mmCIF file of C-alpha atoms in Angstrom:
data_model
loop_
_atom_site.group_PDB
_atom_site.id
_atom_site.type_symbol
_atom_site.label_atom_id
_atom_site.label_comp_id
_atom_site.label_asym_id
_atom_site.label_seq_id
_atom_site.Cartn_x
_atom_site.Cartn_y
_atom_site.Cartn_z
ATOM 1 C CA UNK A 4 -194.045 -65.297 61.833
ATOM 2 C CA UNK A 5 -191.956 -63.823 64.426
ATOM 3 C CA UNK A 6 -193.082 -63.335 68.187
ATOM 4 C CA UNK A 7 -192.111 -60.400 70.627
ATOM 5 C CA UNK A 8 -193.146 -59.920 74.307
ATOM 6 C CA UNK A 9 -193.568 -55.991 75.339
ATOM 7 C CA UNK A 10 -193.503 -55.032 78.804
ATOM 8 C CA UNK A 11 -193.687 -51.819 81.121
ATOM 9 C CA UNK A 12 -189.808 -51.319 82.562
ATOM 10 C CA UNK A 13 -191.896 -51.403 86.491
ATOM 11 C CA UNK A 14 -189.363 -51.962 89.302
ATOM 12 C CA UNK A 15 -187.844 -54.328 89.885
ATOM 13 C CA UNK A 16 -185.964 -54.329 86.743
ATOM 14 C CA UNK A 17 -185.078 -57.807 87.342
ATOM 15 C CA UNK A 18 -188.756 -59.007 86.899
ATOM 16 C CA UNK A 19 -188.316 -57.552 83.372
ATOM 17 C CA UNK A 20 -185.469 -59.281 82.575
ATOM 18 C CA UNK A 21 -186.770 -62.839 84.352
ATOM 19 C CA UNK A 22 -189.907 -62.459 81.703
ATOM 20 C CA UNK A 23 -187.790 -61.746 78.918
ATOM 21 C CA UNK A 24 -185.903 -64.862 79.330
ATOM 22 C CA UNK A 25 -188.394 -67.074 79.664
ATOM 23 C CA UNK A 26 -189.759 -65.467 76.363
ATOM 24 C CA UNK A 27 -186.872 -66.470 74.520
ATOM 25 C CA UNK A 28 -187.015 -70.128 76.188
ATOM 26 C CA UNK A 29 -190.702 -70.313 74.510
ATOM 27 C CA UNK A 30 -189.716 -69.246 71.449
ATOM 28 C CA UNK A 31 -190.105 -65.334 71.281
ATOM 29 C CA UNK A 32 -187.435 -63.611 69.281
ATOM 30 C CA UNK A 33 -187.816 -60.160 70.379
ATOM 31 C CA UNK A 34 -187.957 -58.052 73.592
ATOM 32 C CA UNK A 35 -189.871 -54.449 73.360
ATOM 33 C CA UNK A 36 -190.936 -52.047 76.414
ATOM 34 C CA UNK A 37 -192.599 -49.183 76.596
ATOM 35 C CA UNK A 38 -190.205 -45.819 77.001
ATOM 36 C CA UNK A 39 -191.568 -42.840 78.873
ATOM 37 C CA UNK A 40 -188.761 -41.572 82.096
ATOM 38 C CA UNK A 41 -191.603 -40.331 84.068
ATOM 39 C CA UNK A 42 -193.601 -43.525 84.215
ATOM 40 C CA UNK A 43 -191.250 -46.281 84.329
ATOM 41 C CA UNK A 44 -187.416 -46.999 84.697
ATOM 42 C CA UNK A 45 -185.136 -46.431 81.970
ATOM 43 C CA UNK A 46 -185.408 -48.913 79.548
ATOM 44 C CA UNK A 47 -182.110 -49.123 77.855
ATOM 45 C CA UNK A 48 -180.264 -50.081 81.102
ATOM 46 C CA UNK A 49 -182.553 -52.754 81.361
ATOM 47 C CA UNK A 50 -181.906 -53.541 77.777
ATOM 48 C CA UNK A 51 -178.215 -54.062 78.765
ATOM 49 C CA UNK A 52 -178.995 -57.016 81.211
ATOM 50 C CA UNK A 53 -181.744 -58.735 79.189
ATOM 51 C CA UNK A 54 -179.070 -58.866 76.088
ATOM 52 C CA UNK A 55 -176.555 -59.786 78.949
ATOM 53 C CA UNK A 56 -179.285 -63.182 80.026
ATOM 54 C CA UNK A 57 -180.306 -64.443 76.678
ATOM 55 C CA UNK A 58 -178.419 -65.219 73.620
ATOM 56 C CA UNK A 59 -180.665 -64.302 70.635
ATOM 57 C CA UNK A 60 -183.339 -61.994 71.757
ATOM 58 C CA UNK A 61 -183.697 -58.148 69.527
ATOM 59 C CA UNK A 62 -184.286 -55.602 72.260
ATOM 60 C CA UNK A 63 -185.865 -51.909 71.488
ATOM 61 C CA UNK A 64 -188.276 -49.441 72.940
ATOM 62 C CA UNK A 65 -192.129 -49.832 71.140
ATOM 63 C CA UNK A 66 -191.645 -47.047 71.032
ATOM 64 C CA UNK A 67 -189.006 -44.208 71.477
ATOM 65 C CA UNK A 68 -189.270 -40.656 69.987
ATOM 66 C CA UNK A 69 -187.510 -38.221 68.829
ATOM 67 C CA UNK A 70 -187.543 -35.170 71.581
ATOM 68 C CA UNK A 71 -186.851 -36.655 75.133
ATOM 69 C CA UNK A 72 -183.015 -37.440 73.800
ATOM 70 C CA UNK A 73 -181.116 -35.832 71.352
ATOM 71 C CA UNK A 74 -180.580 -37.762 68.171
ATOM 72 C CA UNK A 75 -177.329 -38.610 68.942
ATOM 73 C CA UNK A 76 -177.239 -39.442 72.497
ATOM 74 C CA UNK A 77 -179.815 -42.134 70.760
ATOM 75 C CA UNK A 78 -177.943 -43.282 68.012
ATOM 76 C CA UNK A 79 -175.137 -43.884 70.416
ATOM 77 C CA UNK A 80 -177.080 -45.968 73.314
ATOM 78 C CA UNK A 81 -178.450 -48.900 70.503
ATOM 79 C CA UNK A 82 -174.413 -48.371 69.012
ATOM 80 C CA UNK A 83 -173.353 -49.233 71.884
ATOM 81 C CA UNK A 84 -175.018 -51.912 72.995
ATOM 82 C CA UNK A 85 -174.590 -53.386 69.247
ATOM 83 C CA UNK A 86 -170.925 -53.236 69.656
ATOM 84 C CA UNK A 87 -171.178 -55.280 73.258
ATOM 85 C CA UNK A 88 -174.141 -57.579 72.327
ATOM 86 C CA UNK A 89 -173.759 -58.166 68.141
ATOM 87 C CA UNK A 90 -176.412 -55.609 66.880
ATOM 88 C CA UNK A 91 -179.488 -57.114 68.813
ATOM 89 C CA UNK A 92 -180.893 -54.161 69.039
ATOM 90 C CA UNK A 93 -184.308 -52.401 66.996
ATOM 91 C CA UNK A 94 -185.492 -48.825 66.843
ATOM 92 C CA UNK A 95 -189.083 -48.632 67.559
ATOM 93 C CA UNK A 96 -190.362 -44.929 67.199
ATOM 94 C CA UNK A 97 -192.843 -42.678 66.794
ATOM 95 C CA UNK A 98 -194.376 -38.583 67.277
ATOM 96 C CA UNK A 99 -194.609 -39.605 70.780
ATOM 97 C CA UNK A 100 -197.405 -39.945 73.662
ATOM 98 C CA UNK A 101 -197.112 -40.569 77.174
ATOM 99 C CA UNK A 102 -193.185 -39.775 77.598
ATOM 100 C CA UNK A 103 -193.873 -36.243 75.732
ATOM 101 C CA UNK A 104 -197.861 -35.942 77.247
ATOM 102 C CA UNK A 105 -196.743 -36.514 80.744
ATOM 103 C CA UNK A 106 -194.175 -33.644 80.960
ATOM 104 C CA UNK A 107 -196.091 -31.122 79.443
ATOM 105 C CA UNK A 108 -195.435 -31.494 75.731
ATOM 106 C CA UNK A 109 -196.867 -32.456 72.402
ATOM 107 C CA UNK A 110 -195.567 -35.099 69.910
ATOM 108 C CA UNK A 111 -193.753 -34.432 67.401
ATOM 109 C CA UNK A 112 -193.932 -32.882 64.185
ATOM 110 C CA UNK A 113 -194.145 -35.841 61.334
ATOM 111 C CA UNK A 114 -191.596 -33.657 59.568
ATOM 112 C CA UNK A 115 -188.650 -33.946 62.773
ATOM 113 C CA UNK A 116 -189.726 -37.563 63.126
ATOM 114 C CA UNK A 117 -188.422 -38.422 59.332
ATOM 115 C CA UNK A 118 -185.221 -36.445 59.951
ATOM 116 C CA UNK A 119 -184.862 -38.055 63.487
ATOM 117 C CA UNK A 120 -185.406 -42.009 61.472
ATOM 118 C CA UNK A 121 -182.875 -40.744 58.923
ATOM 119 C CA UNK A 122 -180.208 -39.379 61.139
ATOM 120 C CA UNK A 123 -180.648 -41.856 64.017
ATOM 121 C CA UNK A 124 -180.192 -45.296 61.692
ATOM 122 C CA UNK A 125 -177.214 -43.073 59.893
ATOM 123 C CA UNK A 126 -175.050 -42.373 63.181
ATOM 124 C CA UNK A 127 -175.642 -45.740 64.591
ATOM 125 C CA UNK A 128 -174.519 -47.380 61.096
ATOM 126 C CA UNK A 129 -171.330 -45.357 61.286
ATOM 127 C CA UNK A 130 -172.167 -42.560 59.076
ATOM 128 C CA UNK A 131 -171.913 -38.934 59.210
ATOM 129 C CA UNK A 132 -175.421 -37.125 59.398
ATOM 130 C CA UNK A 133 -176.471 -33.510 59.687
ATOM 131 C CA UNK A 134 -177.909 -32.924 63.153
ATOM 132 C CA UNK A 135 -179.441 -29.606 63.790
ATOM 133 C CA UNK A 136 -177.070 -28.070 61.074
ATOM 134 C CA UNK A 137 -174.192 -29.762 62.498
ATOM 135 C CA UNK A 138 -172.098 -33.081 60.683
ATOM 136 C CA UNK A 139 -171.805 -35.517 63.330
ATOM 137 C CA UNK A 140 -170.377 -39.082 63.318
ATOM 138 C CA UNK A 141 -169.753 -41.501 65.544
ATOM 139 C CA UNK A 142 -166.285 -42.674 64.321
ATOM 140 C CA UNK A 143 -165.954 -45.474 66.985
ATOM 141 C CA UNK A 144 -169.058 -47.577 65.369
ATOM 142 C CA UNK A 145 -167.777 -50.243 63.147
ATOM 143 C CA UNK A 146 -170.422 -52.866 60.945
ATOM 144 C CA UNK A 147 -172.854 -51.035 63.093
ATOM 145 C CA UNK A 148 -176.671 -52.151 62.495
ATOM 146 C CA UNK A 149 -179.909 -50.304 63.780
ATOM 147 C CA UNK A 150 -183.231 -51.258 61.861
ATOM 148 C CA UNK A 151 -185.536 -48.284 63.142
ATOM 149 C CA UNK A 152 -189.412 -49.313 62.560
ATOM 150 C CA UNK A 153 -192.563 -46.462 62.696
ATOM 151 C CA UNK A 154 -195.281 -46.715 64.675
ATOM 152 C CA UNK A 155 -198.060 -44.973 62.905
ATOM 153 C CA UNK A 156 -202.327 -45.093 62.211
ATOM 154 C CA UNK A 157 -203.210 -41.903 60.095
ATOM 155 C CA UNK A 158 -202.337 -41.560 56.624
ATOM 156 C CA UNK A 159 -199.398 -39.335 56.156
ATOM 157 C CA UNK A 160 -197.811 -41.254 58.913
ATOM 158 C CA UNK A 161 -198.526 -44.390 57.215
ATOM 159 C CA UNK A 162 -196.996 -42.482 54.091
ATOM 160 C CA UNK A 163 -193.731 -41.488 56.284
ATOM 161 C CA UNK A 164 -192.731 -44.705 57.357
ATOM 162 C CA UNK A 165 -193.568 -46.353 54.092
ATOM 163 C CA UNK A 166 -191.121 -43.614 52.755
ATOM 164 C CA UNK A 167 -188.460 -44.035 55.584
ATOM 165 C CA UNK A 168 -188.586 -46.958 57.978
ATOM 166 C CA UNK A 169 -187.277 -50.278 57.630
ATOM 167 C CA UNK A 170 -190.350 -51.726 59.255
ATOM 168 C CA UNK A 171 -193.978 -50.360 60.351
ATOM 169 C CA UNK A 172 -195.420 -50.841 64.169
ATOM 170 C CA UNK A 173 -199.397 -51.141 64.025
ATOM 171 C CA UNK A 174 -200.520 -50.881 68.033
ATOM 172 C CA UNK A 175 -203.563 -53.006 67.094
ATOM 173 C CA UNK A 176 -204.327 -56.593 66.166
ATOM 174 C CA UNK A 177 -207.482 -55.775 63.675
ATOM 175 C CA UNK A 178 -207.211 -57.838 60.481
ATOM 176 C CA UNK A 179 -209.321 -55.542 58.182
ATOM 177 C CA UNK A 180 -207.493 -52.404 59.779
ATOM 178 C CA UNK A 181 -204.079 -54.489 59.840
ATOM 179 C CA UNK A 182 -205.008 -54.583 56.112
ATOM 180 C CA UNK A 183 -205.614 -51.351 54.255
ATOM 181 C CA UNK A 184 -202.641 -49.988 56.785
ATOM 182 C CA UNK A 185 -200.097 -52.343 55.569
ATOM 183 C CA UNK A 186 -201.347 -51.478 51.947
ATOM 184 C CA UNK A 187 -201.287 -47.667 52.763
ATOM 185 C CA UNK A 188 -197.538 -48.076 53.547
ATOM 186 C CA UNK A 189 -195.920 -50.553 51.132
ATOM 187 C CA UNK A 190 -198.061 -48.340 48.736
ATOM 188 C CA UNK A 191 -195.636 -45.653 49.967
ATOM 189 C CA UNK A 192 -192.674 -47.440 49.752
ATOM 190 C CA UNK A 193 -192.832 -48.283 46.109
ATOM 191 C CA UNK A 194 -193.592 -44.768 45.330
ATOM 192 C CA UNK A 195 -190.827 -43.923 46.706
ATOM 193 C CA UNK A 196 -188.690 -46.371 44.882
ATOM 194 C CA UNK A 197 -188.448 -48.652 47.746
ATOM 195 C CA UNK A 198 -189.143 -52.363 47.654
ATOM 196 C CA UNK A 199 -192.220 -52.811 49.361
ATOM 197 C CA UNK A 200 -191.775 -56.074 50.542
ATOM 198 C CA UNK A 201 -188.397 -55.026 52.429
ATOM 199 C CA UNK A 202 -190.528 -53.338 55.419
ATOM 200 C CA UNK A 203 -191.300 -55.653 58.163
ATOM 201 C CA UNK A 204 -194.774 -55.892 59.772
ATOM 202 C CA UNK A 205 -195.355 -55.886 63.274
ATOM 203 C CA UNK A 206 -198.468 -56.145 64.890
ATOM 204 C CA UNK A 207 -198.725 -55.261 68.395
ATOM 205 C CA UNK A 208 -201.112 -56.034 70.858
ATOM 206 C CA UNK A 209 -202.316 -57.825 74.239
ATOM 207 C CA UNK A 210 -202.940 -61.229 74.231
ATOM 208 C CA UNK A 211 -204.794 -63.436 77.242
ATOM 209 C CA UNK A 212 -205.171 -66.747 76.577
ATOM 210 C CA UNK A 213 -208.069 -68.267 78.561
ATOM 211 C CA UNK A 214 -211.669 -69.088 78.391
ATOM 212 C CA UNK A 215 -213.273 -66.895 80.963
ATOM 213 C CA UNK A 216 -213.719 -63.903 78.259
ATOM 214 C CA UNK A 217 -214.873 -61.299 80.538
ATOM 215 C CA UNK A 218 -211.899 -61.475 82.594
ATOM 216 C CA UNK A 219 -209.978 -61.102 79.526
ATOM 217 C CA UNK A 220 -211.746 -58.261 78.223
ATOM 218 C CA UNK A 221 -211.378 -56.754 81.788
ATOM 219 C CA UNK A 222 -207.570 -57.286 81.668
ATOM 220 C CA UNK A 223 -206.956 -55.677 78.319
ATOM 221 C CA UNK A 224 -209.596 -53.172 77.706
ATOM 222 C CA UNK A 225 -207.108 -50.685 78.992
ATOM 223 C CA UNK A 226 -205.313 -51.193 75.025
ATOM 224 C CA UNK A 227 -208.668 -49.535 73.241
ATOM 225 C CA UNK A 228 -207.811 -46.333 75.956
ATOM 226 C CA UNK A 229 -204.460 -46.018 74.874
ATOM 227 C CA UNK A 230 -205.016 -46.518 70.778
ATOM 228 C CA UNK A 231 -207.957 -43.662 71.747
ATOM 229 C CA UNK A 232 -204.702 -41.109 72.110
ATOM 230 C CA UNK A 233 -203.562 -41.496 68.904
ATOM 231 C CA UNK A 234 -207.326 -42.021 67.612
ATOM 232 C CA UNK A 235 -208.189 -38.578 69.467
ATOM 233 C CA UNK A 236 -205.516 -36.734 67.769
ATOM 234 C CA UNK A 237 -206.449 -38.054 64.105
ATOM 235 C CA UNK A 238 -210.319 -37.173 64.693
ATOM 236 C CA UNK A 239 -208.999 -33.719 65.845
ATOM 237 C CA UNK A 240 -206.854 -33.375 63.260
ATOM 238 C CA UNK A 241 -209.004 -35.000 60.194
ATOM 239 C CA UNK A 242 -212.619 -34.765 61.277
ATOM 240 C CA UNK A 243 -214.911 -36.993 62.964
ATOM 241 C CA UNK A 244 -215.863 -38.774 59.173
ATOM 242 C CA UNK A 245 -213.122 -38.336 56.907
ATOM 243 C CA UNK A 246 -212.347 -40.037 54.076
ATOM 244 C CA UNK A 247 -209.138 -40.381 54.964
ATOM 245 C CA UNK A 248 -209.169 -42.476 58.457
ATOM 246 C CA UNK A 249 -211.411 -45.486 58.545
ATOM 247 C CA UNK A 250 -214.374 -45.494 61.077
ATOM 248 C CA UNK A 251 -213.737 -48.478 62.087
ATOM 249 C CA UNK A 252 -211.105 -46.984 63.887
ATOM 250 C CA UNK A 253 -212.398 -44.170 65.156
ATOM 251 C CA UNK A 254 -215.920 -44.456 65.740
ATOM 252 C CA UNK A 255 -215.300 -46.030 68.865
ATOM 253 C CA UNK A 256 -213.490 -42.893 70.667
ATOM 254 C CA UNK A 257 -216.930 -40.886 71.084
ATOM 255 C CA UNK A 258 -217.884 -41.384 74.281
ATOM 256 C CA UNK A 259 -214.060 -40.979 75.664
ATOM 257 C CA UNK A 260 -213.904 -38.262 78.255
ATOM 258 C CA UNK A 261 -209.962 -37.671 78.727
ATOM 259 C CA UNK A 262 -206.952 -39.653 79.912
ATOM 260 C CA UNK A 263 -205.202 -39.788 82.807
ATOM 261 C CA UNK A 264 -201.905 -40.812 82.448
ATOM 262 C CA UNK A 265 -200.705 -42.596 85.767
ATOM 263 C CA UNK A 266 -202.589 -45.930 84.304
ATOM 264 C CA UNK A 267 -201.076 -45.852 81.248
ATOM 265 C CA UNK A 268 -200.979 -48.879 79.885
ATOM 266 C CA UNK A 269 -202.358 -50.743 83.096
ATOM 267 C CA UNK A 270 -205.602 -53.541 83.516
ATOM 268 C CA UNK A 271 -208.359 -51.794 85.210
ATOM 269 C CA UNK A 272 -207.243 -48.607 83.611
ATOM 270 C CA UNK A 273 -210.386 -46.272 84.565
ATOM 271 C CA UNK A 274 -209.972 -44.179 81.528
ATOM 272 C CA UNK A 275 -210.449 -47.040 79.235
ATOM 273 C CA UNK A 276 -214.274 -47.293 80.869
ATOM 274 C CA UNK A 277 -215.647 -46.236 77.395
ATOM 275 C CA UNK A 278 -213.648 -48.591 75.095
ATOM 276 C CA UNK A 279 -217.055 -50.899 74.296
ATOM 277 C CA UNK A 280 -216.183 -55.163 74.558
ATOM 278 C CA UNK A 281 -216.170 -55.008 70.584
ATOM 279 C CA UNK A 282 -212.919 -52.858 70.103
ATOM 280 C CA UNK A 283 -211.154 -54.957 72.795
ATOM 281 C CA UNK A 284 -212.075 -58.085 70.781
ATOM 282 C CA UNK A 285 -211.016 -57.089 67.346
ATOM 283 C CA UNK A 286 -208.074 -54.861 68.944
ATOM 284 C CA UNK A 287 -206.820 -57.588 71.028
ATOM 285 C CA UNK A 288 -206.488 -61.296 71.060
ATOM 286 C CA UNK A 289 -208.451 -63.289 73.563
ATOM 287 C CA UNK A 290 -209.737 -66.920 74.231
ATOM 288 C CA UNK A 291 -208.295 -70.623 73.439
ATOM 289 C CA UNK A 292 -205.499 -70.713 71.717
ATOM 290 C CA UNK A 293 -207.509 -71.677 68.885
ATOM 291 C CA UNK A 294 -208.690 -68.876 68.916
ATOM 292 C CA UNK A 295 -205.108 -67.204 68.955
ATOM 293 C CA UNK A 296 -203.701 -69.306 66.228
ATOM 294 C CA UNK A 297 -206.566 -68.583 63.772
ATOM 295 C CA UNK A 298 -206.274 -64.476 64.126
ATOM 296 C CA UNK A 299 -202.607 -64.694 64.041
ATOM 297 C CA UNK A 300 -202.831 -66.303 60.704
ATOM 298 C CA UNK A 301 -205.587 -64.229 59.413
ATOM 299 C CA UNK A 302 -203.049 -61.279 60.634
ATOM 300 C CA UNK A 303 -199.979 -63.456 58.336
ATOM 301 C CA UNK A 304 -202.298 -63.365 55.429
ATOM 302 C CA UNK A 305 -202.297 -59.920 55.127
ATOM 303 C CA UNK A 306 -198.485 -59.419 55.110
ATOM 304 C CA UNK A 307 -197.943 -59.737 59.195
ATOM 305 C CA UNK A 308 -194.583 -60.447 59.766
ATOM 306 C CA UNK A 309 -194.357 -60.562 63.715
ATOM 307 C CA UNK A 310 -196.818 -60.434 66.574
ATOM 308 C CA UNK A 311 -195.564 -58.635 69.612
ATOM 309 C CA UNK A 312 -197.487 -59.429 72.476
ATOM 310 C CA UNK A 313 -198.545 -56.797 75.149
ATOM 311 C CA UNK A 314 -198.556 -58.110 78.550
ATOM 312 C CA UNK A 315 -199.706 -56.019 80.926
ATOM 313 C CA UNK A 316 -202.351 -58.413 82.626
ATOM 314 C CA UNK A 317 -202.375 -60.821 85.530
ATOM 315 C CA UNK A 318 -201.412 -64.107 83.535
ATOM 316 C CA UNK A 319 -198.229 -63.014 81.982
ATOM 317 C CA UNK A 320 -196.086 -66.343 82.656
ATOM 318 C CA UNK A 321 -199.343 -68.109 81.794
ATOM 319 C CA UNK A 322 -199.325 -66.423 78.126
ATOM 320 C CA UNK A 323 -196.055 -66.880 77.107
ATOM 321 C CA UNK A 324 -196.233 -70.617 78.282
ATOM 322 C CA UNK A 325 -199.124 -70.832 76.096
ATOM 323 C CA UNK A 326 -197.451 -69.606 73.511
ATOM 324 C CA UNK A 327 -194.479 -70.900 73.309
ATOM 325 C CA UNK A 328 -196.270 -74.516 73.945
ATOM 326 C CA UNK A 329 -198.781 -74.056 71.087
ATOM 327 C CA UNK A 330 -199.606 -70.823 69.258
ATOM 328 C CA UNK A 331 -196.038 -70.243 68.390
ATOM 329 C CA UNK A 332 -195.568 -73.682 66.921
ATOM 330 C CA UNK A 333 -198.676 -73.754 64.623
ATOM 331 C CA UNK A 334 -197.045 -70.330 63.217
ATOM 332 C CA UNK A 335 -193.718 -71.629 62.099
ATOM 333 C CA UNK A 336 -194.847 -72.623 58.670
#
């Protein structure tokens, strides 16, 4: 199993890179942030220095979308910093919450996210692609790579990026969940001639290692508020008990009131109030690292392929020491 470290691009940008290294140092392959202007400072400059301090680590936004750049001012940021760093980069995106939310917007149509996947991967591979109507290429890429991965929960975005991506994002570290997701998209795949077992896996979520559980909880219950988003717009969209999205993911969201969007993301996140201890337990992973290393191979079982780790609570360096001493370790076979 793989092992990424996600972080918000706060000033100073520096901090983000210092954390990034020493996730590499412990063992962590990849390096995600979140990517929304308003909130936080653009993330692919950052990108630039963290490729710049470490020698291995895959950087990409978890996730991007397709409407606050065009397509091929996109395509030709990751080519870019493939051609400088060695194609270390990864395309996380999806419809889009807080970067389109904040500025007035909705996410985007499932339809313009497959084109945007299609025509993103092709332009940063090299290869001409119809944007808008219009053939573009960028002729200056050469052996050009960009894996682009889907974040997605309801079903015909599970379809999509079984039909599309080169790996799926699930923003939650449930095993039964993780489960009939995984099989809802490699079902996909294969009906769409694909090979199934070509998509990678990522599960991504917060993990505090620690015995004092309450704190924990406290720390990352703000993870259940921002799931409850995308949760909100599937109950809207599909009905409070449909067949088609499992309760167990969306009972949760009934006493939610609204979102405020300047804690995205954040511990002590007063919109998360209503996100009960339960979700943040089976959404999250908390406690020992015992505890760590036996849901992150009940995750494996089920066709995990990498655990990105959010860490947006007050024992960051603390976590990825953790890991990188222990939990990452018992995960290598």
């Amino acid at each position: 199993m793989d092992f990424g470290l996600v972080l918000q691009t706060d000033p100073p940008a520096s901090a983000v890179v210092d954390l990034m290294r020493r996730a590499e140092r412990q063992g962590f392959r990849y390096g995600w942030t979140f990517d929304s202007a308003v909130l936080w400072q653009e993330p692919f400059v950052i990108y630039s220095r963290v490729l710049e301090h470490t020698e291995r680590m895959i950087v990409g936004p978890m996730v991007t979308n397709p409407a606050t750049r065009s397509w091929e001012v996109t395509a030709s940021t990751f080519a870019t910093l493939n051609d400088m760093y060695g194609n270390r980069t990864v395309c996380g995106i999806g419809r889009g919450d807080s970067a389109l939310r904040v500025a007035g917007r909705a996410p985007t149509t499932l339809a313009r996210l497959g084109d945007a996947i299609d025509a993103i991967r092709d332009l940063a591979e090299g290869r001409e692609t119809v944007v808008d109507g219009q053939p573009l290429r960028l002729a200056w890429v050469e052996e050009g790579r960009l894996p682009v991965w889907m974040a997605a929960y309801g079903p015909k975005a599970l379809a999509l990026a079984g039909q599309k991506a080169d790996g799926f994002i699930l923003q939650l570290a449930d095993p039964y969940l993780t489960e009939t997701m995984v099989r809802a998209v490699r079902t996909a795949a294969s009906d769409a001639g694909r090979d199934p077992d070509a998509l990678t896996i990522c599960v991504a979520a917060p993990a505090y290692v620690g015995d004092d559980l309450a704190h924990a909880r406290e720390q990352c219950r703000w993870f259940g508020g921002m799931v409850g988003n995308h949760v909100a717009d599937l109950v809207a969209r599909y009905g409070e008990h449909s067949s088609l999205v499992p309760e167990a993911l969306t009972s949760y969201i009934a006493a939610r009131e609204g979102y405020d969007y300047s804690h995205h993301g954040r511990a002590g996140n007063p919109s998360a109030d209503f996100v009960p201890d339960e979700i943040v337990d089976r959404f999250c992973l908390l406690g020992p690292v015992e505890a760590h290393v036996e849901k992150l191979r009940a995750l494996r079982a089920v066709g995990v392929d990498q655990f990105a780790v959010y860490a947006m609570h007050d024992a960051k360096e603390a976590m990825l020491d953790a890991y990188g001493t222990s939990v990452i370790p018992a995960l290598s076979s």
